[in-house]
Amino acid sequence: MIITGKYPNLRLRRNRNSDWSRRLVRENTLSVNDLILPIFLVDGKNKKQSIKAMPDIYRYSVNRLSEIVDKAVFNKIPMVALFPYTAKNLKNDSGSESLNEDNLVCKAIQFIKKKYKNSIGIMCDVALDPYTSHGHDGLLNKGKILNDETVKILIKQSLLQAQMGCDVISPSDMMDGRIGEIRKNLDKNNFKDVQILSYAVKYASSFYGPFRNAVGSKSLLKGDKKTYQMDYSNNLEAIREVALDIKEGADMVMVKPGMPYLDIVRTIKENFKIPVLAYQVSGEYSLIYNGIKKGIIDKNSIIEVLTGFKRAGANAVVTYFANKIAKDLK
Ligand code: PBG
């Protein structure tokens, strides 16, 4: 620590005195390049459905996807993340709809790639929870999640997404060993340039509720996800998770949820020189959105929180606010 002087010679307020000076000494700046926009998908035609507990967020049918993707491209947001709402009659024990080459995610990837080419990246979740009748991310047998059997399906799900044109494969399932197996299978099938963003540090959290409504898994979910998602009391375990995923071939890693886990973002950034992303999850979005709507906090809170992610060391943030704040960042 270098302090060159003391009060009254030294007055830290001097640098803060005017707007131009504050801009001059600013250490972290949020830009649209730091944002990833999640998009929810729904089957059918001409649909734009609202979602319980996620104000001002919608599910789009593929033929209306342009409405939101146009905005993202216009705003120069680098990437969208796709999440399907799967109809109940397509869900089963094994989540087999995840491997259907005509499923919603496949259609959406093809649509976006065809229309927008490489002007925006596409990232897809790899996990079974939108497709299983029990709402878990993996296969369930007598109340237990089967790790290795699940990984076998995730490998296929990833390959399918890559074949459709997905740029960034994002396993969010938290099974052990899946990054290495997915990388091996992608390479074997000549998808050497498809990136892997591992949700390496994903905590079992109460902040995912609105998302589970959005993908239709909330009412189905039996029990909790604590045998695969991390215990929120742990810090060192996050380092082990990231170290393993890097060894297995992850190109980027994610910390999730966001705001309560900024210390983890910082820890990962300091321990590994790899791009670290953070996910400001659905519960965080809805809390802030409702707080603003009720006049409890003001609108600037959105950028304040997102700048906090940057300050903590995140390279980018997945946020439902992406399109809504892009104009303010220009
Ligand atoms: C599931 C998945 C979840 C989220 C992204 N992928 C929820 C969960 O693990 O139950 C949460 C995102 C959010 O809350 O915004 N694989």
mmCIF file of C-alpha atoms and ligand atoms in Angstrom:
data_model
loop_
_atom_site.group_PDB
_atom_site.id
_atom_site.type_symbol
_atom_site.label_atom_id
_atom_site.label_comp_id
_atom_site.label_asym_id
_atom_site.label_seq_id
_atom_site.Cartn_x
_atom_site.Cartn_y
_atom_site.Cartn_z
ATOM 1 C CA MET A 1 0.000 0.000 0.000
ATOM 2 C CA ILE A 2 1.481 3.335 -1.037
ATOM 3 C CA ILE A 3 0.161 6.419 0.763
ATOM 4 C CA THR A 4 2.175 9.485 -0.113
ATOM 5 C CA GLY A 5 1.119 12.088 2.327
ATOM 6 C CA LYS A 6 -1.460 12.800 4.935
ATOM 7 C CA TYR A 7 -4.308 15.146 5.661
ATOM 8 C CA PRO A 8 -4.510 18.100 5.160
ATOM 9 C CA ASN A 9 -2.020 17.780 2.240
ATOM 10 C CA LEU A 10 -3.761 14.675 1.119
ATOM 11 C CA ARG A 11 -7.465 14.965 0.360
ATOM 12 C CA LEU A 12 -8.972 11.997 -1.451
ATOM 13 C CA ARG A 13 -12.113 14.006 -2.152
ATOM 14 C CA ARG A 14 -10.195 16.184 -4.658
ATOM 15 C CA ASN A 15 -10.338 13.474 -7.328
ATOM 16 C CA ARG A 16 -14.062 13.090 -6.808
ATOM 17 C CA ASN A 17 -14.943 16.737 -7.131
ATOM 18 C CA SER A 18 -16.221 16.806 -10.691
ATOM 19 C CA ASP A 19 -17.741 14.403 -13.122
ATOM 20 C CA TRP A 20 -14.811 14.593 -15.562
ATOM 21 C CA SER A 21 -12.366 13.838 -12.790
ATOM 22 C CA ARG A 22 -14.383 10.890 -11.524
ATOM 23 C CA ARG A 23 -14.451 9.530 -15.070
ATOM 24 C CA LEU A 24 -10.723 10.041 -15.344
ATOM 25 C CA VAL A 25 -9.831 7.987 -12.288
ATOM 26 C CA ARG A 26 -12.523 5.350 -12.740
ATOM 27 C CA GLU A 27 -11.145 1.820 -12.267
ATOM 28 C CA ASN A 28 -13.913 -0.330 -13.740
ATOM 29 C CA THR A 29 -16.426 0.415 -16.452
ATOM 30 C CA LEU A 30 -19.332 -1.713 -17.523
ATOM 31 C CA SER A 31 -19.949 -1.986 -21.264
ATOM 32 C CA VAL A 32 -22.323 -3.945 -23.470
ATOM 33 C CA ASN A 33 -19.419 -6.284 -24.214
ATOM 34 C CA ASP A 34 -19.772 -7.526 -20.659
ATOM 35 C CA LEU A 35 -23.344 -8.738 -21.040
ATOM 36 C CA ILE A 36 -24.935 -12.056 -21.986
ATOM 37 C CA LEU A 37 -28.689 -12.137 -22.521
ATOM 38 C CA PRO A 38 -30.703 -15.219 -21.495
ATOM 39 C CA ILE A 39 -33.722 -16.009 -23.683
ATOM 40 C CA PHE A 40 -36.590 -18.363 -22.869
ATOM 41 C CA LEU A 41 -38.172 -20.386 -25.651
ATOM 42 C CA VAL A 42 -41.612 -21.901 -26.043
ATOM 43 C CA ASP A 43 -43.137 -24.184 -28.673
ATOM 44 C CA GLY A 44 -45.852 -23.045 -31.035
ATOM 45 C CA LYS A 45 -46.399 -19.996 -33.186
ATOM 46 C CA ASN A 46 -46.655 -16.260 -32.474
ATOM 47 C CA LYS A 47 -46.169 -16.674 -28.765
ATOM 48 C CA LYS A 48 -44.780 -14.178 -26.316
ATOM 49 C CA GLN A 49 -45.696 -15.483 -22.877
ATOM 50 C CA SER A 50 -45.151 -13.742 -19.598
ATOM 51 C CA ILE A 51 -43.506 -15.672 -16.779
ATOM 52 C CA LYS A 52 -44.665 -15.877 -13.197
ATOM 53 C CA ALA A 53 -42.276 -14.061 -10.863
ATOM 54 C CA MET A 54 -40.146 -12.666 -13.713
ATOM 55 C CA PRO A 55 -41.613 -9.263 -14.545
ATOM 56 C CA ASP A 56 -41.015 -8.040 -18.095
ATOM 57 C CA ILE A 57 -39.368 -11.296 -19.213
ATOM 58 C CA TYR A 58 -41.070 -13.520 -21.776
ATOM 59 C CA ARG A 59 -40.921 -16.873 -23.483
ATOM 60 C CA TYR A 60 -40.720 -16.552 -27.264
ATOM 61 C CA SER A 61 -41.789 -18.982 -29.929
ATOM 62 C CA VAL A 62 -39.116 -19.400 -32.588
ATOM 63 C CA ASN A 63 -41.026 -17.342 -35.162
ATOM 64 C CA ARG A 64 -41.031 -14.380 -32.758
ATOM 65 C CA LEU A 65 -37.431 -14.732 -31.605
ATOM 66 C CA SER A 66 -36.311 -11.878 -33.860
ATOM 67 C CA GLU A 67 -38.096 -9.417 -31.611
ATOM 68 C CA ILE A 68 -35.584 -9.977 -28.864
ATOM 69 C CA VAL A 69 -32.522 -11.109 -30.844
ATOM 70 C CA ASP A 70 -32.766 -8.060 -33.149
ATOM 71 C CA LYS A 71 -32.475 -5.866 -30.074
ATOM 72 C CA ALA A 72 -29.527 -7.825 -28.717
ATOM 73 C CA VAL A 73 -27.676 -7.583 -32.040
ATOM 74 C CA PHE A 74 -28.508 -3.884 -32.352
ATOM 75 C CA ASN A 75 -27.221 -3.359 -28.803
ATOM 76 C CA LYS A 76 -24.021 -5.257 -29.700
ATOM 77 C CA ILE A 77 -24.520 -7.766 -26.908
ATOM 78 C CA PRO A 78 -21.942 -10.486 -27.652
ATOM 79 C CA MET A 79 -23.991 -13.558 -26.805
ATOM 80 C CA VAL A 80 -27.422 -14.956 -25.996
ATOM 81 C CA ALA A 81 -28.135 -17.979 -23.782
ATOM 82 C CA LEU A 82 -31.048 -20.211 -24.756
ATOM 83 C CA PHE A 83 -33.414 -21.952 -22.321
ATOM 84 C CA PRO A 84 -36.418 -24.022 -23.402
ATOM 85 C CA TYR A 85 -39.803 -24.350 -21.729
ATOM 86 C CA THR A 86 -40.668 -27.957 -22.486
ATOM 87 C CA ALA A 87 -44.298 -29.034 -22.620
ATOM 88 C CA LYS A 88 -45.227 -31.519 -19.911
ATOM 89 C CA ASN A 89 -46.143 -34.265 -22.356
ATOM 90 C CA LEU A 90 -42.584 -34.161 -23.741
ATOM 91 C CA LYS A 91 -40.983 -34.691 -20.346
ATOM 92 C CA ASN A 92 -40.021 -38.099 -19.004
ATOM 93 C CA ASP A 93 -37.704 -39.816 -16.506
ATOM 94 C CA SER A 94 -34.681 -39.709 -18.764
ATOM 95 C CA GLY A 95 -35.236 -36.293 -20.323
ATOM 96 C CA SER A 96 -35.066 -37.843 -23.779
ATOM 97 C CA GLU A 97 -36.447 -34.711 -25.437
ATOM 98 C CA SER A 98 -32.990 -33.216 -24.837
ATOM 99 C CA LEU A 99 -31.690 -35.503 -27.598
ATOM 100 C CA ASN A 100 -34.459 -34.838 -30.093
ATOM 101 C CA GLU A 101 -32.901 -33.079 -33.058
ATOM 102 C CA ASP A 102 -36.177 -31.282 -33.637
ATOM 103 C CA ASN A 103 -36.466 -29.933 -30.114
ATOM 104 C CA LEU A 104 -37.015 -26.290 -29.299
ATOM 105 C CA VAL A 105 -33.386 -25.442 -28.616
ATOM 106 C CA CYS A 106 -32.271 -27.035 -31.900
ATOM 107 C CA LYS A 107 -34.842 -25.049 -33.847
ATOM 108 C CA ALA A 108 -33.874 -21.830 -32.111
ATOM 109 C CA ILE A 109 -30.130 -22.328 -32.695
ATOM 110 C CA GLN A 110 -30.711 -22.959 -36.395
ATOM 111 C CA PHE A 111 -32.995 -19.970 -36.718
ATOM 112 C CA ILE A 112 -30.566 -17.592 -35.028
ATOM 113 C CA LYS A 113 -27.485 -18.894 -36.872
ATOM 114 C CA LYS A 114 -29.203 -18.643 -40.229
ATOM 115 C CA LYS A 115 -30.528 -15.151 -39.691
ATOM 116 C CA TYR A 116 -27.734 -13.507 -37.715
ATOM 117 C CA LYS A 117 -24.705 -15.520 -38.854
ATOM 118 C CA ASN A 118 -21.774 -14.717 -36.642
ATOM 119 C CA SER A 119 -22.942 -11.326 -35.444
ATOM 120 C CA ILE A 120 -23.932 -12.792 -32.084
ATOM 121 C CA GLY A 121 -22.785 -15.862 -30.165
ATOM 122 C CA ILE A 122 -25.123 -18.595 -28.991
ATOM 123 C CA MET A 123 -24.654 -20.379 -25.714
ATOM 124 C CA CYS A 124 -26.754 -23.360 -24.640
ATOM 125 C CA ASP A 125 -27.271 -24.933 -21.263
ATOM 126 C CA VAL A 126 -26.313 -28.567 -20.970
ATOM 127 C CA ALA A 127 -28.443 -30.222 -18.287
ATOM 128 C CA LEU A 128 -31.574 -32.325 -18.202
ATOM 129 C CA ASP A 129 -33.823 -30.296 -15.905
ATOM 130 C CA PRO A 130 -35.966 -28.658 -18.604
ATOM 131 C CA TYR A 131 -36.707 -32.146 -19.948
ATOM 132 C CA THR A 132 -37.133 -34.466 -16.954
ATOM 133 C CA SER A 133 -40.458 -35.273 -15.338
ATOM 134 C CA HIS A 134 -38.791 -34.964 -11.909
ATOM 135 C CA GLY A 135 -37.128 -31.624 -12.613
ATOM 136 C CA HIS A 136 -33.581 -32.760 -11.800
ATOM 137 C CA ASP A 137 -30.515 -32.037 -13.919
ATOM 138 C CA GLY A 138 -29.576 -35.697 -14.064
ATOM 139 C CA LEU A 139 -31.043 -39.179 -14.141
ATOM 140 C CA LEU A 140 -32.753 -40.199 -10.952
ATOM 141 C CA ASN A 141 -32.820 -43.699 -9.514
ATOM 142 C CA LYS A 142 -34.474 -44.382 -6.154
ATOM 143 C CA GLY A 143 -33.935 -40.796 -5.095
ATOM 144 C CA LYS A 144 -30.287 -40.732 -6.210
ATOM 145 C CA ILE A 145 -28.787 -38.777 -9.088
ATOM 146 C CA LEU A 146 -26.715 -41.073 -11.293
ATOM 147 C CA ASN A 147 -23.527 -39.254 -12.238
ATOM 148 C CA ASP A 148 -21.877 -41.338 -14.952
ATOM 149 C CA GLU A 149 -25.099 -42.371 -16.650
ATOM 150 C CA THR A 150 -26.113 -38.703 -16.794
ATOM 151 C CA VAL A 151 -22.776 -37.703 -18.299
ATOM 152 C CA LYS A 152 -23.383 -40.149 -21.148
ATOM 153 C CA ILE A 153 -26.535 -38.239 -22.079
ATOM 154 C CA LEU A 154 -24.950 -34.815 -21.601
ATOM 155 C CA ILE A 155 -22.243 -35.763 -24.107
ATOM 156 C CA LYS A 156 -24.916 -36.421 -26.699
ATOM 157 C CA GLN A 157 -26.872 -33.299 -25.810
ATOM 158 C CA SER A 158 -23.722 -31.201 -26.262
ATOM 159 C CA LEU A 159 -22.843 -32.778 -29.581
ATOM 160 C CA LEU A 160 -26.362 -32.176 -30.861
ATOM 161 C CA GLN A 161 -26.201 -28.518 -29.876
ATOM 162 C CA ALA A 162 -22.822 -28.174 -31.608
ATOM 163 C CA GLN A 163 -24.170 -29.822 -34.753
ATOM 164 C CA MET A 164 -27.009 -27.304 -34.818
ATOM 165 C CA GLY A 165 -24.542 -24.412 -34.652
ATOM 166 C CA CYS A 166 -24.212 -23.624 -30.962
ATOM 167 C CA ASP A 167 -20.984 -21.700 -30.310
ATOM 168 C CA VAL A 168 -20.600 -22.160 -26.576
ATOM 169 C CA ILE A 169 -21.574 -25.330 -24.757
ATOM 170 C CA SER A 170 -22.455 -24.541 -21.150
ATOM 171 C CA PRO A 171 -22.853 -27.496 -18.828
ATOM 172 C CA SER A 172 -24.857 -26.339 -15.806
ATOM 173 C CA ASP A 173 -25.656 -29.778 -14.449
ATOM 174 C CA MET A 174 -22.764 -30.099 -11.944
ATOM 175 C CA MET A 175 -22.063 -33.763 -12.638
ATOM 176 C CA ASP A 176 -18.464 -34.836 -11.988
ATOM 177 C CA GLY A 177 -16.227 -35.335 -14.992
ATOM 178 C CA ARG A 178 -18.581 -34.026 -17.633
ATOM 179 C CA ILE A 179 -16.335 -31.297 -19.032
ATOM 180 C CA GLY A 180 -13.598 -33.744 -20.037
ATOM 181 C CA GLU A 181 -16.042 -36.200 -21.568
ATOM 182 C CA ILE A 182 -17.867 -33.470 -23.481
ATOM 183 C CA ARG A 183 -14.587 -32.018 -24.787
ATOM 184 C CA LYS A 184 -13.396 -35.453 -25.913
ATOM 185 C CA ASN A 185 -16.605 -36.161 -27.765
ATOM 186 C CA LEU A 186 -16.732 -32.731 -29.419
ATOM 187 C CA ASP A 187 -13.159 -33.142 -30.649
ATOM 188 C CA LYS A 188 -13.781 -36.667 -31.866
ATOM 189 C CA ASN A 189 -16.611 -35.307 -33.976
ATOM 190 C CA ASN A 190 -14.523 -32.463 -35.304
ATOM 191 C CA PHE A 191 -16.064 -29.658 -33.281
ATOM 192 C CA LYS A 192 -12.650 -28.567 -32.052
ATOM 193 C CA ASP A 193 -13.547 -24.883 -32.125
ATOM 194 C CA VAL A 194 -16.739 -25.103 -30.130
ATOM 195 C CA GLN A 195 -16.089 -23.450 -26.775
ATOM 196 C CA ILE A 196 -16.991 -24.814 -23.375
ATOM 197 C CA LEU A 197 -18.181 -22.481 -20.653
ATOM 198 C CA SER A 198 -18.428 -24.559 -17.526
ATOM 199 C CA TYR A 199 -20.813 -23.612 -14.774
ATOM 200 C CA ALA A 200 -17.963 -24.807 -12.578
ATOM 201 C CA VAL A 201 -19.136 -23.113 -9.410
ATOM 202 C CA LYS A 202 -22.855 -23.453 -9.108
ATOM 203 C CA TYR A 203 -24.410 -23.305 -5.679
ATOM 204 C CA ALA A 204 -27.631 -24.909 -4.513
ATOM 205 C CA SER A 205 -29.514 -21.654 -4.176
ATOM 206 C CA SER A 206 -32.897 -20.233 -3.292
ATOM 207 C CA PHE A 207 -32.498 -17.629 -6.020
ATOM 208 C CA TYR A 208 -33.370 -19.936 -8.951
ATOM 209 C CA GLY A 209 -37.119 -20.058 -8.277
ATOM 210 C CA PRO A 210 -38.375 -17.753 -11.052
ATOM 211 C CA PHE A 211 -36.147 -19.517 -13.608
ATOM 212 C CA ARG A 212 -37.708 -22.849 -12.682
ATOM 213 C CA ASN A 213 -41.092 -21.299 -13.427
ATOM 214 C CA ALA A 214 -39.756 -20.090 -16.721
ATOM 215 C CA VAL A 215 -38.628 -23.532 -17.867
ATOM 216 C CA GLY A 216 -41.562 -25.301 -16.220
ATOM 217 C CA SER A 217 -39.606 -27.419 -13.742
ATOM 218 C CA LYS A 218 -40.629 -25.730 -10.509
ATOM 219 C CA SER A 219 -43.783 -27.656 -9.674
ATOM 220 C CA LEU A 220 -42.201 -30.929 -10.788
ATOM 221 C CA LEU A 221 -38.978 -30.747 -8.804
ATOM 222 C CA LYS A 222 -38.793 -33.420 -6.140
ATOM 223 C CA GLY A 223 -36.494 -32.544 -3.257
ATOM 224 C CA ASP A 224 -33.491 -30.280 -3.756
ATOM 225 C CA LYS A 225 -30.282 -30.228 -5.803
ATOM 226 C CA LYS A 226 -27.852 -30.361 -2.891
ATOM 227 C CA THR A 227 -26.186 -33.637 -3.902
ATOM 228 C CA TYR A 228 -24.818 -32.035 -7.037
ATOM 229 C CA GLN A 229 -24.927 -28.250 -6.680
ATOM 230 C CA MET A 230 -22.490 -26.790 -4.155
ATOM 231 C CA ASP A 231 -23.052 -25.924 -0.519
ATOM 232 C CA TYR A 232 -23.181 -22.135 -0.273
ATOM 233 C CA SER A 233 -20.995 -22.232 2.842
ATOM 234 C CA ASN A 234 -17.971 -23.280 0.811
ATOM 235 C CA ASN A 235 -15.164 -21.320 -0.759
ATOM 236 C CA LEU A 236 -12.169 -23.676 -1.123
ATOM 237 C CA GLU A 237 -14.340 -26.252 -2.830
ATOM 238 C CA ALA A 238 -14.962 -23.693 -5.583
ATOM 239 C CA ILE A 239 -11.231 -23.621 -6.311
ATOM 240 C CA ARG A 240 -11.159 -27.413 -6.634
ATOM 241 C CA GLU A 241 -14.145 -27.381 -8.996
ATOM 242 C CA VAL A 242 -12.537 -24.787 -11.244
ATOM 243 C CA ALA A 243 -9.118 -26.473 -11.199
ATOM 244 C CA LEU A 244 -10.684 -29.729 -12.333
ATOM 245 C CA ASP A 245 -12.756 -28.141 -15.080
ATOM 246 C CA ILE A 246 -9.764 -26.264 -16.450
ATOM 247 C CA LYS A 247 -7.798 -29.515 -16.584
ATOM 248 C CA GLU A 248 -10.694 -31.154 -18.371
ATOM 249 C CA GLY A 249 -10.752 -28.449 -21.025
ATOM 250 C CA ALA A 250 -13.059 -25.606 -19.976
ATOM 251 C CA ASP A 251 -12.412 -22.368 -21.906
ATOM 252 C CA MET A 252 -14.308 -20.197 -19.442
ATOM 253 C CA VAL A 253 -15.891 -20.759 -16.071
ATOM 254 C CA MET A 254 -19.025 -19.415 -14.446
ATOM 255 C CA VAL A 255 -19.900 -18.537 -10.869
ATOM 256 C CA LYS A 256 -23.582 -18.699 -10.005
ATOM 257 C CA PRO A 257 -25.654 -17.079 -8.478
ATOM 258 C CA GLY A 258 -24.149 -13.613 -8.679
ATOM 259 C CA MET A 259 -24.438 -10.982 -6.020
ATOM 260 C CA PRO A 260 -24.054 -13.131 -2.881
ATOM 261 C CA TYR A 261 -20.997 -14.793 -4.468
ATOM 262 C CA LEU A 262 -18.775 -11.883 -5.515
ATOM 263 C CA ASP A 263 -16.092 -13.127 -3.153
ATOM 264 C CA ILE A 264 -15.986 -16.370 -5.131
ATOM 265 C CA VAL A 265 -15.605 -14.476 -8.408
ATOM 266 C CA ARG A 266 -12.631 -12.678 -6.899
ATOM 267 C CA THR A 267 -11.134 -15.907 -5.528
ATOM 268 C CA ILE A 268 -11.358 -17.638 -8.900
ATOM 269 C CA LYS A 269 -9.932 -14.628 -10.717
ATOM 270 C CA GLU A 270 -6.966 -14.501 -8.396
ATOM 271 C CA ASN A 271 -6.262 -18.221 -8.497
ATOM 272 C CA PHE A 272 -6.714 -18.861 -12.216
ATOM 273 C CA LYS A 273 -5.997 -16.766 -15.250
ATOM 274 C CA ILE A 274 -9.102 -17.868 -17.106
ATOM 275 C CA PRO A 275 -12.153 -15.836 -18.154
ATOM 276 C CA VAL A 276 -14.617 -15.848 -15.263
ATOM 277 C CA LEU A 277 -18.270 -15.130 -15.840
ATOM 278 C CA ALA A 278 -20.991 -14.534 -13.296
ATOM 279 C CA TYR A 279 -24.691 -15.258 -13.559
ATOM 280 C CA GLN A 280 -27.062 -12.716 -12.051
ATOM 281 C CA VAL A 281 -29.854 -15.245 -11.659
ATOM 282 C CA SER A 282 -33.609 -14.965 -11.933
ATOM 283 C CA GLY A 283 -34.287 -14.307 -8.236
ATOM 284 C CA GLU A 284 -31.760 -11.484 -8.192
ATOM 285 C CA TYR A 285 -33.318 -9.996 -11.317
ATOM 286 C CA SER A 286 -36.847 -10.078 -9.936
ATOM 287 C CA LEU A 287 -35.850 -8.626 -6.573
ATOM 288 C CA ILE A 288 -34.126 -5.654 -8.175
ATOM 289 C CA TYR A 289 -36.844 -5.183 -10.789
ATOM 290 C CA ASN A 290 -39.607 -5.176 -8.181
ATOM 291 C CA GLY A 291 -37.592 -2.945 -5.873
ATOM 292 C CA ILE A 292 -37.350 -0.344 -8.612
ATOM 293 C CA LYS A 293 -40.993 -0.687 -9.573
ATOM 294 C CA LYS A 294 -42.090 -0.134 -5.990
ATOM 295 C CA GLY A 295 -39.794 2.865 -5.621
ATOM 296 C CA ILE A 296 -37.697 1.202 -2.908
ATOM 297 C CA ILE A 297 -34.475 1.592 -4.889
ATOM 298 C CA ASP A 298 -33.802 3.637 -8.002
ATOM 299 C CA LYS A 299 -32.992 2.493 -11.498
ATOM 300 C CA ASN A 300 -29.265 3.163 -11.209
ATOM 301 C CA SER A 301 -29.078 0.190 -8.879
ATOM 302 C CA ILE A 302 -28.957 -2.103 -11.917
ATOM 303 C CA ILE A 303 -25.711 -0.687 -13.251
ATOM 304 C CA GLU A 304 -24.306 -0.367 -9.744
ATOM 305 C CA VAL A 305 -24.797 -4.074 -9.133
ATOM 306 C CA LEU A 306 -23.439 -5.082 -12.530
ATOM 307 C CA THR A 307 -20.381 -2.864 -12.091
ATOM 308 C CA GLY A 308 -19.852 -4.690 -8.804
ATOM 309 C CA PHE A 309 -19.421 -7.897 -10.806
ATOM 310 C CA LYS A 310 -16.742 -6.233 -12.925
ATOM 311 C CA ARG A 311 -14.992 -4.892 -9.868
ATOM 312 C CA ALA A 312 -14.987 -8.379 -8.365
ATOM 313 C CA GLY A 313 -13.197 -9.636 -11.472
ATOM 314 C CA ALA A 314 -15.921 -10.967 -13.759
ATOM 315 C CA ASN A 315 -15.216 -10.740 -17.489
ATOM 316 C CA ALA A 316 -18.915 -10.791 -18.264
ATOM 317 C CA VAL A 317 -22.280 -11.223 -16.586
ATOM 318 C CA VAL A 318 -25.289 -13.209 -17.668
ATOM 319 C CA THR A 319 -28.172 -10.880 -16.901
ATOM 320 C CA TYR A 320 -31.840 -10.551 -17.753
ATOM 321 C CA PHE A 321 -31.263 -6.789 -17.730
ATOM 322 C CA ALA A 322 -28.889 -6.936 -20.740
ATOM 323 C CA ASN A 323 -31.207 -5.435 -23.373
ATOM 324 C CA LYS A 324 -32.834 -3.097 -20.865
ATOM 325 C CA ILE A 325 -29.623 -1.292 -19.870
ATOM 326 C CA ALA A 326 -27.683 -1.409 -23.142
ATOM 327 C CA LYS A 327 -28.781 2.097 -24.139
ATOM 328 C CA ASP A 328 -27.597 3.540 -20.828
ATOM 329 C CA LEU A 329 -24.140 2.083 -21.386
ATOM 330 C CA LYS A 330 -23.526 3.806 -24.703
HETATM 331 C C1 PBG B 1 -30.519 -25.579 -14.585
HETATM 332 C C2 PBG B 1 -30.299 -24.141 -14.548
HETATM 333 C C3 PBG B 1 -30.777 -23.305 -13.532
HETATM 334 C C4 PBG B 1 -30.438 -22.011 -13.886
HETATM 335 C C5 PBG B 1 -29.742 -22.058 -15.103
HETATM 336 N N1 PBG B 1 -29.653 -23.403 -15.492
HETATM 337 C C6 PBG B 1 -31.610 -23.591 -12.334
HETATM 338 C C7 PBG B 1 -31.317 -24.713 -11.459
HETATM 339 O O1 PBG B 1 -30.181 -25.198 -11.358
HETATM 340 O O2 PBG B 1 -32.261 -25.160 -10.816
HETATM 341 C C8 PBG B 1 -30.810 -20.806 -13.070
HETATM 342 C C9 PBG B 1 -30.826 -19.523 -13.742
HETATM 343 C C10 PBG B 1 -31.608 -18.465 -13.061
HETATM 344 O O3 PBG B 1 -32.135 -18.635 -11.944
HETATM 345 O O4 PBG B 1 -31.717 -17.388 -13.645
HETATM 346 N N2 PBG B 1 -29.597 -26.392 -15.146
#
